[in-house]
Coordinates of C-alpha atoms (C1' of nucleotides) in Angstrom, one line a residue:
Chain A
X9 CA 25.3 130.3 236.0
X10 CA 26.1 129.0 232.8
X11 CA 24.0 128.4 229.7
X12 CA 25.1 131.8 227.5
X13 CA 26.8 129.9 224.9
X14 CA 24.1 127.2 223.6
X15 CA 21.6 127.1 220.6
X16 CA 18.7 129.7 220.7
X17 CA 16.2 127.3 221.6
X18 CA 18.0 126.6 225.2
X19 CA 19.0 130.2 225.7
X20 CA 15.5 131.3 225.1
X21 CA 14.7 128.9 227.7
X22 CA 17.3 130.3 230.2
X23 CA 16.6 133.6 229.5
X24 CA 13.0 133.3 230.2
X25 CA 13.9 131.5 233.8
X26 CA 16.2 134.6 234.1
X27 CA 13.2 137.5 233.4
X28 CA 11.0 135.3 235.3
X29 CA 13.0 135.3 238.6
X30 CA 12.9 138.9 238.4
X31 CA 9.8 140.1 237.0
X32 CA 7.3 137.2 237.9
X33 CA 5.7 135.2 234.8
X34 CA 3.0 137.8 234.2
X35 CA 5.2 140.8 233.5
X36 CA 7.7 138.5 231.5
X37 CA 6.9 139.2 227.8
X38 CA 7.7 136.8 225.1
X39 CA 9.3 139.9 223.0
X40 CA 11.4 140.4 226.0
X41 CA 12.2 136.7 226.2
X42 CA 13.6 137.0 222.6
X43 CA 15.4 139.9 223.0
X44 CA 16.7 138.9 226.1
X45 CA 18.4 135.5 224.2
X46 CA 19.4 137.9 221.4
X47 CA 17.1 135.1 219.4
X48 CA 14.9 135.8 216.4
X49 CA 11.2 136.6 217.3
X50 CA 10.2 134.3 215.0
X51 CA 11.9 131.3 216.5
X52 CA 9.5 131.1 219.2
X53 CA 6.8 129.9 217.8
X54 CA 8.9 127.3 216.2
X55 CA 10.4 125.8 219.3
X56 CA 7.4 126.3 221.4
X57 CA 4.4 125.5 219.5
X58 CA 2.3 125.5 222.5
X59 CA 2.9 129.1 223.5
X60 CA 4.3 130.9 226.5
X61 CA 3.1 128.1 228.6
X62 CA 5.3 125.8 227.2
X63 CA 8.4 128.2 227.6
X64 CA 7.2 128.6 231.4
X65 CA 7.1 125.0 232.0
X66 CA 10.7 124.5 230.5
X67 CA 12.3 127.5 232.5
X68 CA 10.7 125.6 235.0
X69 CA 12.1 122.3 234.8
X70 CA 15.3 124.2 234.4
X71 CA 15.7 125.7 237.0
X72 CA 14.9 122.4 238.9
X73 CA 17.5 120.7 237.3
X74 CA 19.9 123.2 238.0
X75 CA 19.6 123.5 241.8
X76 CA 19.2 119.3 241.9
X77 CA 22.9 119.6 240.0
X78 CA 23.9 122.4 242.1
X79 CA 23.6 120.1 245.5
X80 CA 26.7 118.0 244.2
X81 CA 28.8 120.8 243.5
X82 CA 28.2 122.1 247.3
X83 CA 28.8 118.9 248.5
X84 CA 31.9 118.8 246.3
X85 CA 33.0 122.0 247.4
X86 CA 32.9 121.2 251.3
X87 CA 35.9 119.5 253.1
X88 CA 33.9 117.2 255.0
X89 CA 29.9 117.2 254.3
X90 CA 27.5 118.0 257.1
X91 CA 23.9 118.7 256.6
X92 CA 24.8 122.3 258.2
X93 CA 27.5 122.7 255.6
X94 CA 25.2 121.6 252.7
X95 CA 22.7 124.3 253.7
X96 CA 25.0 127.1 254.6
X97 CA 26.2 126.4 251.1
X98 CA 22.5 126.7 249.2
X99 CA 22.2 129.8 251.4
X100 CA 25.4 131.3 250.8
X101 CA 24.5 131.0 246.7
X102 CA 21.4 133.5 247.7
X103 CA 23.7 135.8 249.6
X104 CA 26.8 136.0 247.4
X105 CA 24.3 136.8 244.6
X106 CA 22.4 139.7 246.9
X107 CA 25.5 141.1 247.6
X108 CA 27.1 141.4 244.5
X109 CA 24.3 141.8 242.4
X110 CA 21.3 143.6 244.5
X111 CA 18.0 142.3 245.2
X112 CA 16.4 141.8 241.7
X113 CA 16.0 137.6 241.7
X114 CA 14.5 135.3 243.2
X115 CA 13.6 132.1 242.7
X116 CA 11.5 131.2 239.2
X117 CA 9.9 128.0 240.4
X118 CA 8.4 130.0 243.2
X119 CA 7.4 132.9 240.7
X120 CA 5.9 130.1 238.6
X121 CA 3.8 128.6 241.8
X122 CA 2.8 132.1 242.8
X123 CA 1.2 133.2 239.3
X124 CA 0.6 129.9 237.5
X125 CA -0.8 127.4 240.4
X126 CA -4.2 128.1 240.2
X127 CA -4.6 128.8 236.3
X128 CA -2.3 126.6 234.3
X129 CA -2.0 123.1 235.8
X130 CA 0.7 122.5 233.5
X131 CA 3.1 125.1 234.7
X132 CA 2.2 123.8 238.6
X133 CA 3.2 120.4 237.7
X134 CA 6.3 121.9 236.5
X135 CA 6.8 123.2 239.6
X136 CA 6.1 120.4 241.5
X137 CA 8.4 118.6 240.0
X138 CA 11.3 120.9 240.1
X139 CA 10.8 121.1 243.8
X140 CA 10.5 117.0 243.8
X141 CA 14.0 116.9 242.1
X142 CA 15.5 119.8 244.4
X143 CA 14.7 117.7 247.2
X144 CA 15.1 114.5 246.2
X145 CA 19.0 115.5 245.5
X146 CA 19.3 117.1 248.7
X147 CA 17.9 114.4 250.5
X148 CA 20.0 111.9 248.8
X149 CA 22.9 113.9 250.3
X150 CA 21.7 114.0 253.7
X151 CA 21.5 110.1 253.6
X152 CA 24.6 110.1 252.5
X153 CA 25.9 112.0 255.5
X154 CA 24.4 109.8 257.8
X155 CA 20.9 110.8 258.1
X156 CA 18.3 108.0 258.8
X157 CA 16.1 107.6 255.5
X158 CA 12.9 108.6 257.3
X159 CA 14.4 111.9 258.1
X160 CA 16.3 113.0 255.0
X161 CA 13.4 113.8 252.9
X162 CA 11.5 115.7 255.3
X163 CA 14.3 117.6 256.6
X164 CA 15.4 118.4 253.0
X165 CA 11.7 119.8 252.3
X166 CA 12.3 121.7 255.6
X167 CA 15.9 123.3 254.0
X168 CA 14.2 124.2 251.3
X169 CA 11.2 125.6 252.3
X170 CA 13.1 128.0 254.8
X171 CA 15.5 128.7 251.8
X172 CA 12.1 129.9 249.9
X173 CA 10.5 131.8 252.5
X174 CA 14.1 133.6 253.1
X175 CA 14.6 134.4 249.8
X176 CA 11.2 136.2 250.0
X177 CA 12.0 138.1 253.2
X178 CA 15.3 138.8 252.1
X179 CA 13.9 140.7 248.9
X180 CA 11.5 142.4 250.6
X181 CA 13.8 144.1 253.0
X182 CA 16.6 143.9 250.8
X183 CA 18.8 142.3 253.0
X184 CA 20.6 139.0 253.4
X185 CA 19.4 138.7 257.2
X186 CA 16.5 136.4 256.9
X187 CA 18.8 134.1 254.9
X188 CA 21.6 134.2 257.1
X189 CA 19.4 133.5 260.2
X190 CA 17.6 130.8 258.6
X191 CA 21.5 128.9 258.3
X192 CA 22.6 129.7 261.7
X193 CA 19.6 128.6 263.4
X194 CA 18.5 125.5 261.2
X195 CA 22.4 124.0 261.5
X196 CA 22.2 122.7 264.6
X197 CA 19.0 120.9 264.2
X198 CA 20.4 119.4 260.8
X199 CA 23.5 117.9 261.8
X200 CA 21.8 116.5 265.0
X201 CA 20.0 114.1 262.6
X202 CA 23.2 112.5 262.0
X203 CA 23.3 109.1 263.7
X204 CA 25.7 107.0 261.6
X205 CA 29.1 108.0 260.5
X206 CA 28.7 109.3 256.5
X207 CA 29.3 107.5 253.5
X208 CA 32.3 108.1 251.9
X209 CA 32.1 108.5 248.2
X210 CA 35.7 107.0 248.0
X211 CA 38.5 108.7 245.7
X212 CA 37.4 109.6 242.4
X213 CA 33.6 109.9 243.3
X214 CA 31.9 113.1 244.8
X215 CA 29.3 111.9 247.7
X216 CA 25.8 112.4 246.1
X217 CA 26.3 112.3 243.0
X218 CA 24.8 108.7 242.5
X219 CA 21.4 110.7 243.2
X220 CA 22.0 113.1 240.4
X221 CA 19.3 112.2 237.5
X222 CA 21.1 113.0 234.2
Chain B
X5 CA -11.5 135.9 257.2
X6 CA -13.8 139.2 258.4
X7 CA -14.2 142.1 255.9
X8 CA -17.2 141.3 254.4
X9 CA -19.5 144.3 255.2
X10 CA -17.7 147.6 255.9
X11 CA -17.4 150.7 253.2
X12 CA -16.1 149.9 249.5
X13 CA -13.0 151.4 249.8
X14 CA -12.0 148.6 252.8
X15 CA -13.8 145.5 250.8
X16 CA -12.0 147.0 247.6
X17 CA -8.5 146.6 249.6
X18 CA -9.8 143.0 251.1
X19 CA -11.0 141.8 247.6
X20 CA -7.0 143.3 246.1
X21 CA -5.9 140.9 248.7
X22 CA -7.9 137.8 247.9
X23 CA -7.1 138.2 244.1
X24 CA -3.7 139.1 244.5
X25 CA -2.8 136.2 246.8
X26 CA -4.7 134.0 244.3
X27 CA -3.4 134.8 241.1
X28 CA -0.3 137.2 241.8
X29 CA -0.3 141.2 241.0
X30 CA 0.1 141.2 237.3
X31 CA -3.0 138.7 236.6
X32 CA -5.1 140.7 239.1
X33 CA -7.4 143.5 237.1
X34 CA -8.7 146.5 238.4
X35 CA -11.9 145.9 237.2
X36 CA -11.9 142.4 238.3
X37 CA -11.3 143.7 241.5
X38 CA -14.5 146.3 241.6
X39 CA -16.6 143.3 240.7
X40 CA -15.5 140.8 243.0
X41 CA -15.7 143.8 246.0
X42 CA -19.2 144.8 244.3
X43 CA -18.1 148.2 244.5
X44 CA -18.4 150.5 242.0
X45 CA -15.7 150.8 239.5
X46 CA -15.2 154.8 239.7
X47 CA -14.9 154.3 243.2
X48 CA -11.5 152.9 242.3
X49 CA -10.1 156.3 240.8
X50 CA -11.8 158.1 244.0
X51 CA -10.7 155.8 246.6
X52 CA -7.2 154.7 245.0
X53 CA -6.0 158.2 243.1
X54 CA -2.6 157.4 242.7
X55 CA -3.8 153.6 240.9
X56 CA -3.1 150.2 241.1
X57 CA 0.2 150.4 242.8
X58 CA -1.8 152.2 246.0
X59 CA -4.2 149.4 246.2
X60 CA -1.5 146.7 245.8
X61 CA 0.2 148.6 248.9
X62 CA -2.9 148.7 251.1
X63 CA -3.8 144.9 250.2
X64 CA -0.5 144.4 251.2
X65 CA -0.5 146.3 254.2
X66 CA -3.9 144.8 255.3
X67 CA -2.6 141.7 255.0
X68 CA 0.4 142.4 257.4
X69 CA -1.8 143.3 259.6
X70 CA -4.3 140.8 259.5
X71 CA -1.3 138.2 260.1
X72 CA 0.0 140.0 263.1
X73 CA -3.5 140.2 264.7
X74 CA -3.7 136.6 264.1
X75 CA -0.9 135.8 266.5
X76 CA -2.4 137.0 269.6
X77 CA -5.5 135.0 268.7
X78 CA -3.8 131.7 268.3
X79 CA -2.4 132.0 271.5
X80 CA -5.6 132.9 273.1
X81 CA -6.6 129.3 271.6
X82 CA -3.7 127.7 273.2
X83 CA -4.1 126.1 276.4
X84 CA -0.8 126.7 277.2
X85 CA 1.4 128.7 275.0
X86 CA 4.7 127.3 273.6
X87 CA 6.8 127.8 270.7
X88 CA 6.0 124.7 268.8
X89 CA 2.1 125.3 269.7
X90 CA 1.9 128.6 268.1
X91 CA 3.9 127.4 265.5
X92 CA 1.6 124.3 264.6
X93 CA -1.4 127.1 264.8
X94 CA 0.3 129.3 262.1
X95 CA 0.7 126.1 259.9
X96 CA -2.8 124.8 260.8
X97 CA -4.4 127.8 259.4
X98 CA -3.0 126.8 256.1
X99 CA -3.7 123.3 256.0
X100 CA -7.1 123.8 257.6
X101 CA -8.3 126.3 254.4
X102 CA -6.0 123.8 251.9
X103 CA -8.0 121.1 252.8
X104 CA -11.5 122.7 253.2
X105 CA -11.1 125.4 250.3
X106 CA -8.5 124.0 247.8
X107 CA -4.9 125.2 247.2
X108 CA -6.1 128.3 245.5
X109 CA -4.4 130.9 247.7
X110 CA -0.9 131.6 248.6
X111 CA 0.0 134.4 250.7
X112 CA -0.7 137.9 249.5
X113 CA 2.6 139.3 250.5
X114 CA 4.7 136.7 249.1
X115 CA 2.9 137.7 245.6
X116 CA 3.7 141.0 245.9
X117 CA 7.4 140.5 246.7
X118 CA 7.8 137.9 243.5
X119 CA 5.8 140.4 241.6
X120 CA 6.8 143.6 242.1
X121 CA 9.9 143.8 244.9
X122 CA 12.0 144.7 241.8
X123 CA 9.7 147.3 240.0
X124 CA 7.6 149.1 242.5
X125 CA 9.5 150.1 245.4
X126 CA 6.6 151.1 247.4
X127 CA 5.3 147.8 247.0
X128 CA 8.4 146.3 248.0
X129 CA 8.5 148.7 251.3
X130 CA 5.1 147.3 252.1
X131 CA 5.8 143.8 251.5
X132 CA 8.9 144.7 254.0
X133 CA 6.7 146.4 256.7
X134 CA 4.0 143.3 256.1
X135 CA 7.2 141.0 257.0
X136 CA 8.1 143.2 259.9
X137 CA 4.9 143.3 261.6
X138 CA 4.5 140.0 261.6
X139 CA 7.8 139.0 262.6
X140 CA 7.1 142.0 265.5
X141 CA 4.3 140.2 266.5
X142 CA 5.8 136.6 266.8
X143 CA 8.9 137.6 268.1
X144 CA 6.8 139.1 271.0
X145 CA 4.7 136.1 271.9
X146 CA 8.0 134.0 271.9
X147 CA 9.6 136.4 274.3
X148 CA 6.4 136.0 276.6
X149 CA 6.8 132.3 276.4
X150 CA 10.3 132.6 277.9
X151 CA 12.4 132.4 274.8
X152 CA 15.6 135.0 275.5
X153 CA 15.0 138.8 273.6
X154 CA 18.1 137.8 271.5
X155 CA 16.6 134.7 269.6
X156 CA 13.0 135.6 269.7
X157 CA 13.4 137.6 266.8
X158 CA 15.9 135.2 264.7
X159 CA 13.2 132.4 265.5
X160 CA 10.6 134.1 264.6
X161 CA 12.3 135.2 261.0
X162 CA 12.8 131.5 260.6
X163 CA 9.3 130.3 261.9
X164 CA 7.8 132.5 258.6
X165 CA 10.9 131.7 256.2
X166 CA 9.9 128.7 256.8
X167 CA 5.9 129.1 256.3
X168 CA 6.3 130.8 253.5
X169 CA 7.9 128.2 251.8
X170 CA 6.0 125.4 252.9
X171 CA 2.8 127.1 251.5
X172 CA 4.9 127.6 248.0
X173 CA 5.7 123.6 248.1
X174 CA 2.1 123.3 249.6
X175 CA 0.9 124.8 246.3
X176 CA 2.8 123.1 243.6
X177 CA 2.4 120.0 245.1
X178 CA -1.6 120.3 245.9
X179 CA -0.4 118.7 249.5
X180 CA -0.3 119.8 252.6
X181 CA 2.6 117.7 253.6
X182 CA 5.6 120.4 253.3
X183 CA 3.2 122.3 256.1
X184 CA 3.4 119.6 258.3
X185 CA 6.5 118.5 258.0
X186 CA 7.8 122.1 258.9
X187 CA 5.5 121.9 262.0
X188 CA 6.7 118.6 263.4
X189 CA 10.7 119.5 262.3
X190 CA 10.5 122.6 263.8
X191 CA 8.6 122.3 266.8
X192 CA 11.4 120.7 268.9
X193 CA 13.8 123.0 268.0
X194 CA 11.6 126.2 268.9
X195 CA 10.8 124.7 272.1
X196 CA 14.1 124.0 273.2
X197 CA 14.7 127.9 272.9
X198 CA 12.5 128.4 276.2
X199 CA 14.9 129.1 279.0
X200 CA 12.5 130.5 281.6
X201 CA 8.7 130.1 282.7
X202 CA 6.3 131.6 280.3
X203 CA 5.2 135.0 281.3
X204 CA 1.8 134.9 282.6
X205 CA -0.4 137.2 280.9
X206 CA -3.0 136.9 283.6
X207 CA -6.7 136.7 284.4
X208 CA -8.4 139.0 281.7
X209 CA -5.4 139.2 279.7
X210 CA -4.2 137.3 276.8
X211 CA -0.3 136.9 276.3
X212 CA 1.4 138.7 273.9
X213 CA -1.7 141.1 273.3
X214 CA 0.7 144.0 274.5
X215 CA 2.6 143.3 271.1
X216 CA -0.5 143.9 269.0
X217 CA 0.3 147.4 267.4
X218 CA -3.1 149.0 267.3
Chain C
dC22 C1' -33.7 176.4 244.8
dC23 C1' -28.5 176.5 244.9
dT24 C1' -24.3 175.0 245.8
dC25 C1' -20.8 172.0 246.9
dG26 C1' -19.0 168.0 247.8
dA27 C1' -18.6 163.1 248.3
dC28 C1' -19.3 159.4 245.4
dT29 C1' -21.1 156.9 241.2
dA30 C1' -21.3 155.9 235.8
dT31 C1' -19.2 155.1 231.2
dG32 C1' -16.8 155.3 227.6
dA33 C1' -12.1 156.2 225.3
dC34 C1' -7.3 156.2 224.6
dC35 C1' -3.1 153.8 224.3
dG36 C1' -0.1 150.6 225.0
dT37 C1' 1.2 145.9 225.6
dC38 C1' 0.6 141.0 225.2
dG39 C1' 0.3 136.3 223.2
dT40 C1' -0.8 134.4 219.0
dC41 C1' -1.0 133.7 214.2
dA42 C1' -0.6 134.1 209.3
dT43 C1' 2.4 134.3 205.6
dA44 C1' 6.6 135.1 203.2
dG45 C1' 11.5 134.7 203.7
dT46 C1' 16.1 132.8 203.9
dA47 C1' 19.9 128.8 204.1
dG48 C1' 21.5 125.0 203.5
dC49 C1' 21.4 120.2 201.9
dG50 C1' 20.8 115.4 199.1
dG51 C1' 19.3 114.9 194.7
Chain D
dC2 C1' 18.3 123.7 189.6
dC3 C1' 14.4 121.8 192.6
dG4 C1' 12.7 120.2 196.2
dC5 C1' 12.4 119.8 201.2
dT6 C1' 13.0 121.2 205.7
dA7 C1' 14.5 124.0 209.3
dC8 C1' 14.4 128.2 210.8
dT9 C1' 13.5 133.4 210.5
dA10 C1' 11.5 138.1 209.9
dT11 C1' 7.5 140.6 210.1
dG12 C1' 2.6 142.7 210.2
dA13 C1' -1.4 142.1 211.7
dC14 C1' -5.3 140.9 215.2
dG15 C1' -8.0 140.7 219.1
dA16 C1' -8.4 141.1 223.4
dC17 C1' -7.5 143.7 227.6
dG18 C1' -5.2 146.4 231.0
dG19 C1' -4.7 150.7 233.8
dT20 C1' -5.6 155.2 233.2
dC21 C1' -8.0 159.6 232.2
dA22 C1' -12.2 162.3 231.0
dT23 C1' -16.5 163.8 231.8
dA24 C1' -20.7 163.9 233.6
dG25 C1' -24.3 162.5 236.3
dT26 C1' -26.2 161.3 241.4
dC27 C1' -27.4 162.6 246.0
dG28 C1' -27.7 164.5 250.0
dA29 C1' -26.7 168.1 253.2
dG30 C1' -26.1 173.3 254.1
dG31 C1' -27.3 177.7 253.2

DNA sequence: CCTCGACTATGACCGTCGTCATAGTAGCGG
DNA sequence: CCGCTACTATGACGACGGTCATAGTCGAGG
């Protein structure tokens, strides 16, 4: 997860996302964010005049962009892209993390939704946008692989639902089981949705790139 | 959701679960729980001498039992039980709530996991147990419907993963879409796992009942 | 009537949190 | 050197939060 170098503002957003996904929104203090980002505490009110809510929203936005952009990289890593292969990569990002760094972290968008969906509507909207961006990237990739338009978005939603739920269970169990199960059980269903040959991105172009938003 | 009458202790556990699933663990105060349960504040330290952590753990346990027991009722409501029918009922519980009461509530087990998995191990274990109980009930039901033993648990895990994730997305979107999508897309996969005729619970017995724990 | 246990009732303590106010520094164009 | 803007530095404030201490009620048993 890149994001170490940048300016203090970006570092704080990044640190906020890190802390939120570990402890939840409520238990993440602003002083803690500043310390984690090695940024001056005074900069918080300078860069985020609307306070914690703004910082949280930007952290959620960052997470959504990150997840969306990640899809293109997963595709690039696959010798020949298939829906099940993409999902396996998405899952593998989490199993890798859990096996090397422990089960401390979850998804910051999920945390923001759980902690703030009811109370802070702007945060709820940020989470909605993050999910939309992520879903859009996955759905675009599925279409490129030959999944019919109408099925791409539902299947992308199903993939992300299963992944988010499996992340929860994995953290609760401190086991990667739910994640690998999701990948194994869902794989065939996803591949069965391919009805025409994959769109070839051609040399120099990665399939799915045109779905990236920035 | 029953649980209004009982003694003050049970009311507080129930209220805690309600508040946690709406606001998250961190934002749920003990004074708030007592007020919601119309229970005296002084009773908190009497019934829960280990403080908030104990109360949260019991709320999570309550939610796990509730979800597990609910499975048997879903089965009873189905004319002829099928895996997709069961999953549709599980999903419908949420779509019904969201359509009649709004998108304020989520799953308390998910909230406890997000907010406390890293910090409070006893709460993490409570969440693990809750998921286990729920998964066990669903897996038992699947087996009764003719799903082979080895596939029941993985499929049950997949069902719960998808449901939990879809709940998150539904709350973020304030839309029931992700939930209905999960039911629609996953249904065929679940039914395809049936390899032998369903076990008939016989007259007077509801299929799956023997999997209830209490 | 006294005791005892279960339960209730409150107020205080101390920590943390988000926010605000205020002042300080650094670089830069003029 | 001035003035201006961008950013940093700190301390204080008020609002809870969880927990603890202490005392009060009340019914049952003796």
